Tab-separated table of C-alpha atoms in Angstrom:
chain	number	residue	atom	x	y	z
A	1	MET	CA	0.218	-0.388	-0.141
A	2	ILE	CA	1.323	3.535	-1.202
A	3	LYS	CA	0.193	6.205	1.691
A	4	PRO	CA	-1.521	9.172	0.419
A	5	ARG	CA	-0.003	12.271	0.707
A	6	THR	CA	0.670	15.768	-1.368
A	7	PRO	CA	3.710	16.628	-2.465
A	8	PRO	CA	5.464	19.612	-0.400
A	9	GLY	CA	4.159	23.462	-0.763
A	10	VAL	CA	0.774	22.700	-1.714
A	11	MET	CA	-2.638	23.517	-0.424
A	12	GLU	CA	-5.572	20.936	0.190
A	13	LEU	CA	-8.245	21.881	1.745
A	14	LEU	CA	-11.259	20.564	3.113
A	15	PRO	CA	-14.391	20.957	1.944
A	16	ARG	CA	-15.840	23.768	4.088
A	17	ASP	CA	-12.570	25.788	4.474
A	18	GLN	CA	-12.422	25.302	0.486
A	19	ILE	CA	-15.817	27.266	0.334
A	20	ALA	CA	-14.074	30.058	2.307
A	21	PHE	CA	-11.735	30.013	0.361
A	22	GLN	CA	-13.642	30.095	-3.053
A	23	ARG	CA	-15.844	32.828	-1.114
A	24	MET	CA	-12.614	35.188	-0.576
A	25	LEU	CA	-12.009	34.063	-4.367
A	26	ASP	CA	-15.704	35.228	-5.615
A	27	THR	CA	-15.503	39.063	-3.390
A	28	ILE	CA	-12.469	39.723	-5.202
A	29	ARG	CA	-13.408	38.961	-8.486
A	30	ARG	CA	-16.069	40.747	-7.410
A	31	ASN	CA	-15.233	43.611	-6.563
A	32	PHE	CA	-12.872	43.916	-9.566
A	33	GLU	CA	-15.231	43.623	-11.868
A	34	ARG	CA	-17.245	46.413	-10.241
A	35	PHE	CA	-13.826	48.925	-10.878
A	36	GLY	CA	-14.283	47.930	-14.786
A	37	PHE	CA	-11.641	45.210	-14.621
A	38	LEU	CA	-12.466	42.423	-17.721
A	39	PRO	CA	-10.725	38.937	-16.456
A	40	VAL	CA	-7.976	37.274	-18.558
A	41	GLU	CA	-6.829	34.359	-18.330
A	42	THR	CA	-3.523	32.508	-20.092
A	43	PRO	CA	-1.825	28.897	-20.246
A	44	VAL	CA	-0.510	27.435	-17.158
A	45	MET	CA	2.276	26.610	-19.212
A	46	GLU	CA	4.720	29.359	-21.852
A	47	LEU	CA	7.225	29.304	-24.336
A	48	THR	CA	10.292	29.202	-22.144
A	49	GLU	CA	12.206	31.360	-24.312
A	50	VAL	CA	9.382	33.929	-23.328
A	51	LEU	CA	8.746	32.959	-19.496
A	52	LEU	CA	12.572	33.745	-19.188
A	53	THR	CA	13.739	36.510	-21.348
A	54	LYS	CA	13.207	38.962	-18.383
A	55	SER	CA	15.064	36.628	-15.494
A	56	GLY	CA	17.694	34.453	-14.354
A	57	GLY	CA	19.174	33.427	-11.980
A	58	GLU	CA	17.270	32.518	-8.655
A	59	THR	CA	13.985	32.986	-10.567
A	60	GLU	CA	15.036	30.209	-13.016
A	61	ARG	CA	16.421	27.989	-10.539
A	62	GLN	CA	12.576	28.422	-9.180
A	63	VAL	CA	10.627	27.566	-12.361
A	64	TYR	CA	8.983	24.197	-13.098
A	65	PHE	CA	10.285	23.354	-16.191
A	66	VAL	CA	7.525	20.817	-18.402
A	67	GLU	CA	9.203	17.783	-20.196
A	68	SER	CA	7.604	14.885	-22.006
A	69	THR	CA	9.088	12.090	-24.071
A	70	GLY	CA	8.028	14.706	-26.865
A	71	SER	CA	9.230	17.259	-25.543
A	72	ARG	CA	12.644	15.783	-24.250
A	73	GLU	CA	13.001	14.754	-27.801
A	74	LYS	CA	12.069	18.209	-30.092
A	75	SER	CA	14.513	19.963	-27.369
A	76	ALA	CA	17.318	17.524	-28.391
A	77	GLN	CA	16.564	18.242	-32.113
A	78	ASP	CA	16.933	21.886	-31.325
A	79	GLY	CA	19.821	21.649	-29.912
A	80	ARG	CA	18.622	22.916	-26.543
A	81	THR	CA	19.650	21.823	-22.787
A	82	THR	CA	16.339	23.323	-21.310
A	83	PRO	CA	12.783	22.092	-22.126
A	84	GLU	CA	10.553	24.449	-24.488
A	85	LEU	CA	7.724	24.759	-22.076
A	86	ALA	CA	8.087	26.064	-18.466
A	87	LEU	CA	4.785	26.380	-16.151
A	88	ARG	CA	4.364	30.714	-14.987
A	89	PHE	CA	6.251	31.925	-12.057
A	90	ASP	CA	3.618	34.751	-11.582
A	91	LEU	CA	1.010	36.534	-13.592
A	92	THR	CA	3.099	39.364	-14.965
A	93	VAL	CA	5.421	37.847	-17.819
A	94	PRO	CA	2.158	35.851	-19.229
A	95	LEU	CA	0.474	39.484	-19.130
A	96	ALA	CA	3.438	40.919	-20.711
A	97	ARG	CA	3.348	37.975	-23.509
A	98	TYR	CA	-0.240	38.494	-23.973
A	99	VAL	CA	-0.714	42.547	-24.317
A	100	ALA	CA	1.989	42.334	-26.654
A	101	GLU	CA	0.406	39.166	-28.525
A	102	HIS	CA	-2.665	40.989	-29.058
A	103	GLU	CA	-1.471	44.605	-28.734
A	104	ALA	CA	-3.939	45.365	-32.321
A	105	GLU	CA	-6.645	43.720	-30.470
A	106	LEU	CA	-6.995	45.269	-27.491
A	107	ALA	CA	-8.707	48.754	-26.627
A	108	PHE	CA	-6.156	50.802	-24.210
A	109	PRO	CA	-5.837	51.686	-21.508
A	110	PHE	CA	-6.048	47.934	-21.075
A	111	ARG	CA	-8.117	47.165	-17.752
A	112	ARG	CA	-7.624	43.339	-17.105
A	113	TYR	CA	-7.942	41.707	-14.079
A	114	GLN	CA	-6.492	37.660	-13.491
A	115	MET	CA	-6.556	35.327	-11.047
A	116	GLN	CA	-5.246	32.060	-11.404
A	117	ARG	CA	-2.334	29.013	-9.548
A	118	VAL	CA	1.165	29.862	-10.367
A	119	TYR	CA	3.805	27.847	-9.606
A	120	ARG	CA	7.742	27.960	-7.583
A	121	GLY	CA	10.446	25.552	-6.550
A	122	GLU	CA	9.933	27.483	-2.925
A	123	ARG	CA	12.271	26.261	-0.494
A	124	GLN	CA	10.091	24.044	1.768
A	125	GLN	CA	9.069	25.975	5.350
A	126	ARG	CA	5.551	26.578	6.667
A	127	GLY	CA	3.284	29.331	4.535
A	128	ARG	CA	5.325	29.309	1.259
A	129	TYR	CA	3.932	27.335	-1.147
A	130	ARG	CA	4.756	25.904	-4.432
A	131	GLU	CA	1.187	26.170	-5.920
A	132	PHE	CA	-0.806	28.973	-5.606
A	133	TYR	CA	-3.487	31.489	-6.418
A	134	GLN	CA	-2.444	35.111	-7.712
A	135	CYS	CA	-5.000	37.828	-7.998
A	136	ASP	CA	-3.590	40.596	-9.921
A	137	ILE	CA	-5.504	44.041	-11.318
A	138	ASP	CA	-3.590	45.990	-13.950
A	139	VAL	CA	-4.304	48.907	-16.438
A	140	ILE	CA	-1.455	49.165	-19.012
A	141	GLY	CA	-1.318	51.944	-21.536
A	142	LYS	CA	-0.571	52.670	-25.107
A	143	ASP	CA	2.799	55.030	-24.833
A	144	SER	CA	1.667	56.929	-21.313
A	145	LEU	CA	-0.502	56.251	-18.870
A	146	SER	CA	-2.178	58.792	-16.702
A	147	VAL	CA	-0.720	58.795	-12.378
A	148	ARG	CA	-4.402	59.183	-11.921
A	149	TYR	CA	-4.940	55.005	-12.801
A	150	ASP	CA	-2.336	54.134	-9.525
A	151	ALA	CA	-5.314	56.048	-7.388
A	152	GLU	CA	-7.697	53.801	-8.688
A	153	LEU	CA	-6.066	50.699	-7.471
A	154	PRO	CA	-6.149	51.311	-3.543
A	155	ALA	CA	-9.924	52.570	-3.905
A	156	CYS	CA	-10.683	49.003	-5.168
A	157	ILE	CA	-8.076	47.229	-2.936
A	158	TYR	CA	-9.667	49.158	-0.063
A	159	ALA	CA	-13.471	47.781	-1.449
A	160	VAL	CA	-12.023	44.187	-1.669
A	161	PHE	CA	-10.540	44.096	1.920
A	162	SER	CA	-13.776	46.049	3.278
A	163	GLU	CA	-15.718	43.494	2.314
A	164	LEU	CA	-13.377	40.163	3.082
A	165	ASP	CA	-14.001	41.720	6.667
A	166	ILE	CA	-10.643	40.304	8.011
A	167	GLY	CA	-9.806	43.547	10.244
A	168	ALA	CA	-8.240	46.587	10.073
A	169	PHE	CA	-6.127	47.595	7.194
A	170	THR	CA	-3.784	50.382	5.886
A	171	ILE	CA	-2.939	51.017	2.476
A	172	GLN	CA	0.545	52.106	2.701
A	173	LEU	CA	1.807	54.383	-0.424
A	174	ASN	CA	5.021	55.466	-1.600
A	175	ASN	CA	7.474	57.101	-5.048
A	176	ARG	CA	10.307	56.030	-6.472
A	177	LYS	CA	11.115	58.965	-7.621
A	178	LEU	CA	10.975	59.939	-4.688
A	179	LEU	CA	13.560	57.797	-2.989
A	180	ARG	CA	15.618	58.176	-6.350
A	181	GLY	CA	16.043	61.809	-5.828
A	182	PHE	CA	16.369	61.575	-1.903
A	183	PHE	CA	19.156	58.407	-2.261
A	184	GLU	CA	20.794	60.494	-4.350
A	185	ALA	CA	21.074	63.736	-2.329
A	186	GLN	CA	22.674	61.845	-0.123
A	187	GLY	CA	25.682	60.800	-2.678
A	188	VAL	CA	23.446	57.152	-3.142
A	189	ALA	CA	23.258	57.617	-7.479
A	190	ASP	CA	23.977	54.437	-8.524
A	191	GLY	CA	20.350	52.279	-8.885
A	192	GLU	CA	22.226	48.692	-8.055
A	193	LEU	CA	23.790	50.162	-4.582
A	194	GLN	CA	20.615	52.294	-4.165
A	195	ALA	CA	18.621	48.386	-3.810
A	196	LEU	CA	21.518	46.917	-1.566
A	197	VAL	CA	21.356	50.141	0.512
A	198	LEU	CA	17.427	49.259	1.135
A	199	ARG	CA	17.857	45.459	0.743
A	200	GLU	CA	19.637	46.500	4.474
A	201	VAL	CA	16.789	49.197	5.395
A	202	ASP	CA	14.388	46.708	5.292
A	203	LYS	CA	15.718	44.705	8.070
A	204	LEU	CA	15.040	47.325	10.784
A	205	ASP	CA	12.412	45.659	12.066
A	206	LYS	CA	14.144	42.726	12.462
A	207	ARG	CA	17.887	43.716	13.207
A	208	GLY	CA	16.765	47.087	14.453
A	209	ALA	CA	18.229	50.516	13.684
A	210	ASP	CA	21.921	50.264	15.361
A	211	TYR	CA	22.616	47.446	13.207
A	212	VAL	CA	21.819	48.991	9.735
A	213	ARG	CA	23.221	51.726	10.584
A	214	ASP	CA	26.465	49.731	11.510
A	215	VAL	CA	26.157	48.132	8.429
A	216	LEU	CA	26.041	50.986	6.238
A	217	ILE	CA	29.194	52.524	7.830
A	218	GLY	CA	31.161	50.052	7.786
A	219	THR	CA	33.333	48.364	4.989
A	220	SER	CA	31.078	46.842	2.714
A	221	PHE	CA	29.300	50.704	1.973
A	222	GLY	CA	31.241	53.131	3.632
A	223	LEU	CA	28.238	55.463	3.743
A	224	PRO	CA	28.607	58.351	5.743
A	225	SER	CA	27.476	58.558	9.292
A	226	ASP	CA	25.286	61.684	8.466
A	227	ALA	CA	24.711	60.027	5.151
A	228	VAL	CA	23.446	57.522	7.033
A	229	ASP	CA	21.233	59.270	9.994
A	230	ARG	CA	19.801	60.866	7.337
A	231	ILE	CA	18.314	57.754	5.326
A	232	LEU	CA	17.364	56.163	8.562
A	233	ASP	CA	15.370	59.417	9.501
A	234	PHE	CA	13.957	59.626	6.139
A	235	VAL	CA	12.433	55.411	5.903
A	236	ALA	CA	11.351	56.091	9.370
A	237	VAL	CA	8.221	58.553	8.015
A	238	ARG	CA	5.024	57.557	8.415
A	239	SER	CA	1.497	59.516	7.893
A	240	ASN	CA	-0.943	59.711	10.105
A	241	SER	CA	-3.826	61.288	8.534
A	242	HIS	CA	-4.728	62.986	5.028
A	243	ALA	CA	-3.585	66.071	6.086
A	244	ASP	CA	-0.363	64.922	8.199
A	245	ALA	CA	0.769	62.950	4.386
A	246	LEU	CA	0.192	66.196	2.681
A	247	ALA	CA	2.344	67.753	5.486
A	248	LYS	CA	5.315	64.893	5.222
A	249	LEU	CA	5.616	65.783	1.947
A	250	ASP	CA	5.907	69.477	2.044
A	251	ALA	CA	8.765	69.032	4.521
A	252	LEU	CA	10.907	67.196	1.914
A	253	GLY	CA	11.489	70.822	0.398
A	254	GLU	CA	12.315	71.282	-3.119
A	255	GLY	CA	14.992	68.587	-3.600
A	256	ASN	CA	16.577	67.876	-7.271
A	257	ASP	CA	13.914	66.583	-10.527
A	258	SER	CA	13.353	63.060	-9.146
A	259	LEU	CA	12.452	64.215	-5.906
A	260	ARG	CA	9.820	67.112	-6.715
A	261	GLN	CA	8.303	64.752	-9.201
A	262	GLY	CA	8.204	61.840	-7.087
A	263	VAL	CA	6.353	64.852	-4.592
A	264	ALA	CA	3.918	65.741	-7.049
A	265	GLU	CA	2.797	62.477	-8.079
A	266	LEU	CA	2.019	61.030	-4.346
A	267	ARG	CA	0.106	64.843	-3.695
A	268	GLU	CA	-2.036	63.934	-6.881
A	269	VAL	CA	-2.563	59.760	-5.726
A	270	LEU	CA	-3.164	61.138	-1.991
A	271	GLU	CA	-5.464	63.520	-3.151
A	272	LEU	CA	-7.583	61.242	-5.896
A	273	ILE	CA	-7.712	58.496	-3.525
A	274	ARG	CA	-9.526	60.700	-0.874
A	275	ALA	CA	-12.013	61.858	-3.876
A	276	LEU	CA	-12.425	58.022	-4.484
A	277	GLY	CA	-14.136	57.894	-0.604
A	278	VAL	CA	-11.356	55.762	0.981
A	279	PRO	CA	-11.165	56.524	4.556
A	280	GLU	CA	-8.099	58.247	5.743
A	281	ALA	CA	-7.602	56.160	8.042
A	282	ASN	CA	-7.204	52.970	5.499
A	283	TYR	CA	-3.852	54.997	3.364
A	284	ALA	CA	-0.910	56.064	4.421
A	285	LEU	CA	2.650	57.182	3.553
A	286	ASN	CA	5.260	55.201	4.205
A	287	PHE	CA	9.250	56.084	3.015
A	288	SER	CA	10.932	52.438	3.533
A	289	ILE	CA	8.535	51.367	0.933
A	290	ALA	CA	10.391	50.121	-2.211
A	291	ARG	CA	9.098	47.118	-3.969
A	292	GLY	CA	12.430	46.308	-5.891
A	293	LEU	CA	14.258	48.929	-7.430
A	294	ASP	CA	15.111	47.220	-11.160
A	295	TYR	CA	10.865	46.813	-11.797
A	296	TYR	CA	9.110	49.469	-10.353
A	297	THR	CA	9.374	53.165	-11.402
A	298	GLY	CA	6.895	55.504	-9.559
A	299	THR	CA	3.852	54.650	-7.243
A	300	VAL	CA	4.607	51.206	-4.942
A	301	TYR	CA	2.032	49.828	-2.488
A	302	GLU	CA	2.028	47.171	0.683
A	303	THR	CA	-1.086	46.785	2.262
A	304	THR	CA	-1.016	45.379	6.058
A	305	LEU	CA	-3.440	44.476	8.913
A	306	ASN	CA	-3.078	46.987	11.555
A	307	ASP	CA	-3.571	44.150	14.764
A	308	TYR	CA	-1.156	41.762	12.741
A	309	PRO	CA	1.997	43.404	11.392
A	310	GLN	CA	3.762	40.436	11.534
A	311	LEU	CA	1.782	38.872	8.394
A	312	GLY	CA	3.499	41.741	6.238
A	313	SER	CA	2.114	42.719	3.077
A	314	ILE	CA	-1.245	40.970	2.005
A	315	CYS	CA	-1.437	43.313	-1.687
A	316	SER	CA	1.338	44.928	-3.261
A	317	GLY	CA	2.408	46.647	-6.528
A	318	GLY	CA	2.966	49.507	-8.144
A	319	ARG	CA	3.864	51.424	-10.586
A	320	TYR	CA	6.223	50.577	-13.864
A	321	GLU	CA	7.552	52.345	-17.166
A	322	ASP	CA	7.045	49.234	-20.279
A	323	LEU	CA	5.519	46.249	-19.303
A	324	ALA	CA	6.702	44.358	-22.976
A	325	SER	CA	10.101	45.829	-23.851
A	326	HIS	CA	11.374	42.480	-25.299
A	327	TYR	CA	7.850	41.349	-26.765
A	328	THR	CA	7.243	44.873	-28.628
A	329	ARG	CA	8.849	47.725	-29.624
A	330	SER	CA	5.503	49.970	-27.983
A	331	LYS	CA	6.066	51.400	-24.849
A	332	LEU	CA	3.304	49.867	-22.611
A	333	PRO	CA	3.708	51.812	-19.119
A	334	GLY	CA	1.078	50.223	-16.241
A	335	VAL	CA	0.228	50.313	-12.891
A	336	GLY	CA	-1.012	46.933	-11.648
A	337	ILE	CA	-1.697	45.292	-7.326
A	338	SER	CA	-1.505	42.064	-7.088
A	339	ILE	CA	-2.945	39.629	-3.923
A	340	GLY	CA	-1.465	35.719	-3.083
A	341	LEU	CA	-4.290	34.368	-1.593
A	342	THR	CA	-3.677	31.070	-1.052
A	343	ARG	CA	-0.837	32.392	1.538
A	344	LEU	CA	-2.998	35.085	2.997
A	345	PHE	CA	-5.569	32.721	3.646
A	346	TRP	CA	-3.140	30.326	5.099
A	347	GLN	CA	-2.398	33.498	7.048
A	348	LEU	CA	-5.994	34.336	8.306
A	349	GLN	CA	-6.508	30.890	9.153
A	350	GLU	CA	-3.368	30.885	11.545
A	351	ALA	CA	-4.408	33.868	13.287
A	352	ARG	CA	-8.388	32.757	13.088
A	353	LEU	CA	-9.112	35.318	11.233
A	354	VAL	CA	-11.145	33.416	8.408
A	355	SER	CA	-13.128	30.343	9.471
A	356	THR	CA	-14.655	27.345	7.943
A	357	ALA	CA	-17.452	28.041	6.351
A	358	ASP	CA	-21.526	26.568	6.314
A	359	SER	CA	-21.865	24.587	3.750
A	360	SER	CA	-22.799	25.516	0.188
A	361	VAL	CA	-25.805	23.547	0.716
A	362	GLN	CA	-28.363	25.298	2.249
A	363	VAL	CA	-31.012	22.800	2.644
A	364	LEU	CA	-31.047	18.942	3.386
A	365	ILE	CA	-34.630	16.741	2.668
A	366	THR	CA	-34.247	13.553	4.922
A	367	GLN	CA	-35.711	10.809	4.152
A	368	MET	CA	-37.359	8.101	6.573
A	369	ASP	CA	-39.387	5.677	4.516
A	370	ASP	CA	-38.247	4.609	0.387
A	371	ALA	CA	-41.909	5.387	-0.568
A	372	HIS	CA	-41.863	8.996	-0.118
A	373	LEU	CA	-38.447	8.936	-2.086
A	374	PRO	CA	-40.985	10.665	-5.365
A	375	GLN	CA	-42.232	13.167	-2.960
A	376	CYS	CA	-38.601	14.174	-1.406
A	377	LEU	CA	-37.484	14.293	-4.896
A	378	ALA	CA	-40.347	16.755	-6.394
A	379	LEU	CA	-39.890	19.009	-3.353
A	380	ALA	CA	-36.111	19.089	-4.181
A	381	SER	CA	-36.719	20.349	-7.437
A	382	GLU	CA	-39.266	23.263	-6.310
A	383	LEU	CA	-36.757	24.539	-3.840
A	384	ARG	CA	-33.932	24.323	-6.407
A	385	ALA	CA	-36.128	25.957	-8.916
A	386	ALA	CA	-36.262	28.810	-5.625
A	387	GLY	CA	-32.773	29.626	-5.862
A	388	LEU	CA	-32.135	27.338	-2.789
A	389	ASN	CA	-29.223	24.789	-3.014
A	390	THR	CA	-30.617	21.343	-2.136
A	391	GLU	CA	-29.799	17.723	-1.087
A	392	VAL	CA	-31.718	14.781	-0.724
A	393	VAL	CA	-31.127	11.839	1.414
A	394	MET	CA	-31.515	9.418	-0.942
A	395	GLU	CA	-31.570	5.858	1.049
A	396	ALA	CA	-34.100	5.851	4.307
A	397	SER	CA	-32.584	5.587	7.686
A	398	LYS	CA	-33.001	6.799	11.515
A	399	LEU	CA	-34.028	10.609	11.478
A	400	GLY	CA	-31.074	10.670	14.232
A	401	LYS	CA	-28.727	9.954	11.594
A	402	GLN	CA	-29.192	12.067	9.076
A	403	PHE	CA	-29.439	15.401	11.314
A	404	LYS	CA	-26.061	14.753	12.645
A	405	TYR	CA	-24.957	13.889	8.979
A	406	ALA	CA	-26.552	17.764	8.266
A	407	ASP	CA	-24.527	19.019	11.628
A	408	ARG	CA	-21.343	17.841	10.505
A	409	ALA	CA	-21.381	18.843	6.984
A	410	GLY	CA	-22.500	22.523	7.767
A	411	ILE	CA	-25.893	22.754	5.672
A	412	ARG	CA	-27.767	24.880	7.693
A	413	PHE	CA	-31.803	23.347	7.453
A	414	VAL	CA	-33.036	20.009	7.478
A	415	VAL	CA	-36.320	19.697	6.174
A	416	VAL	CA	-38.687	16.585	7.395
A	417	LEU	CA	-41.285	15.302	4.709
A	418	GLY	CA	-42.730	12.941	6.713
A	419	GLU	CA	-46.321	10.886	6.203
A	420	ASP	CA	-48.368	13.313	8.490
A	421	GLU	CA	-46.556	16.461	6.401
A	422	ILE	CA	-47.223	14.630	3.378
A	423	ALA	CA	-51.126	14.288	4.056
A	424	LYS	CA	-51.420	17.947	5.536
A	425	GLY	CA	-48.917	19.694	2.290
A	426	SER	CA	-46.842	20.699	5.114
A	427	ALA	CA	-42.888	20.295	5.740
A	428	THR	CA	-41.230	20.434	9.185
A	429	VAL	CA	-38.014	22.812	9.221
A	430	LYS	CA	-34.820	22.309	11.586
A	431	ASP	CA	-32.442	24.845	12.065
A	432	LEU	CA	-29.505	23.863	13.129
A	433	ARG	CA	-28.012	27.379	13.688
A	434	ARG	CA	-30.442	28.982	15.810
A	435	GLU	CA	-31.614	24.993	17.312
A	436	ASP	CA	-35.257	26.079	16.868
A	437	GLN	CA	-38.502	23.680	14.368
A	438	PHE	CA	-41.041	24.814	12.461
A	439	GLU	CA	-44.052	23.555	10.067
A	440	VAL	CA	-44.663	25.659	7.254
A	441	ALA	CA	-47.224	24.791	4.410
A	442	ARG	CA	-45.350	23.318	1.159
A	443	SER	CA	-46.147	26.442	-1.119
A	444	GLU	CA	-44.354	28.410	1.467
A	445	LEU	CA	-41.361	26.849	2.198
A	446	ALA	CA	-39.349	27.949	-0.050
A	447	ARG	CA	-40.056	31.919	0.138
A	448	THR	CA	-39.843	30.969	3.997
A	449	LEU	CA	-36.391	29.377	3.773
A	450	ARG	CA	-35.332	32.620	2.256
A	451	VAL	CA	-36.377	35.326	4.217
A	452	GLU	CA	-34.457	33.331	6.772
A	453	LEU	CA	-31.298	32.975	4.767
A	454	GLU	CA	-31.298	36.633	3.983
A	455	GLN	CA	-32.226	38.253	7.564
A	456	SER	CA	-29.353	35.868	8.517
A	457	ARG	CA	-26.900	37.694	5.555
A	458	VAL	CA	-28.535	41.308	7.222
A	459	MET	CA	-27.610	40.732	10.411
A	460	LYS	CA	-24.027	39.918	9.390
């Protein structure tokens, strides 16, 4: 006998947890569509030469290559050392390929959402997945894209997390031009050096300011101590209100061109976020956010749960200058945000912020006598036609056993259609959530159950 087990790095859920996960997906999709984003799906496999064009090194080591007898033979014929196909490791590279390939058929600005699994050869550890869902939205322009779109994405994310109801959250914003301008003013002009400095700054919460200061002043970097102090003061800047955010931008002064552009863009984004109805308690400046210096060029975002900062960013993204430069001569700037839903769901379960859901089955019709099965099936058809998800017990058994099954499966309403009920044209309903029981005319059963369900939704 082979022991049944899943491979490491995958999430496999029991049905009621899967329902909770699916409802999160549905909430995210619903809000993406409310903001005018269109659905896109791309194949799980991409041509290796397309997928790895903009990557290499660590990324390539995490890619799952697709190999079969046919692909091995084709690789040998073509003289390739790597297979022709690989599994996508994010949704951004497939988006770039998609937009470049269908550029003539798309309307710009192109607003897309994509919610699919991606695959990475992650090192095995708790909460890290090799197969996981990403939920992305992007706005892609042709030749140019107004910074005004940068404000729409936080508004959409506010709508998503407000409906998910997982606790207070803050969408934190920064701008890469502002970062670049500030670092240039401190004598750190080289992009690679800026990336290395920010990598050390990112360790502030774990190692503390003294550690980071020593590293930046030490032989590896050799930055002047006064410049390091200014850097640490700068990345510690946070705002606590809309007015405070604007005041902190004003306090930066004129500065160089890059700093001025970053300040102007952040100011416009902040004003439009407020105009879009996002409460000021849900957005703030955070000058420590960088999001990978070699990709993002303007606004950057990270979203965190106020009471659970240890979870880190639950949604992040930003502005990029040219999405698909490796696949088309057209300039395609854009802005996007991504939710890593699989890891987020695991984190929320660990923090007990999301619980096992009720069954998607709303009604169970019991059966105590095989002779009553036609009546039970007919009633099930009536309830389903009225929009109620209904299951029928297909083999007669003790009523207690059927109630126990409904309770374990998370089904709220149990309908008893016995000989007495059939004779009277009624049905007995047991509400397992409220632990009460009532009898209702069969003609009123569907309406009554719908009213009960609607009242429960309102009370939530």
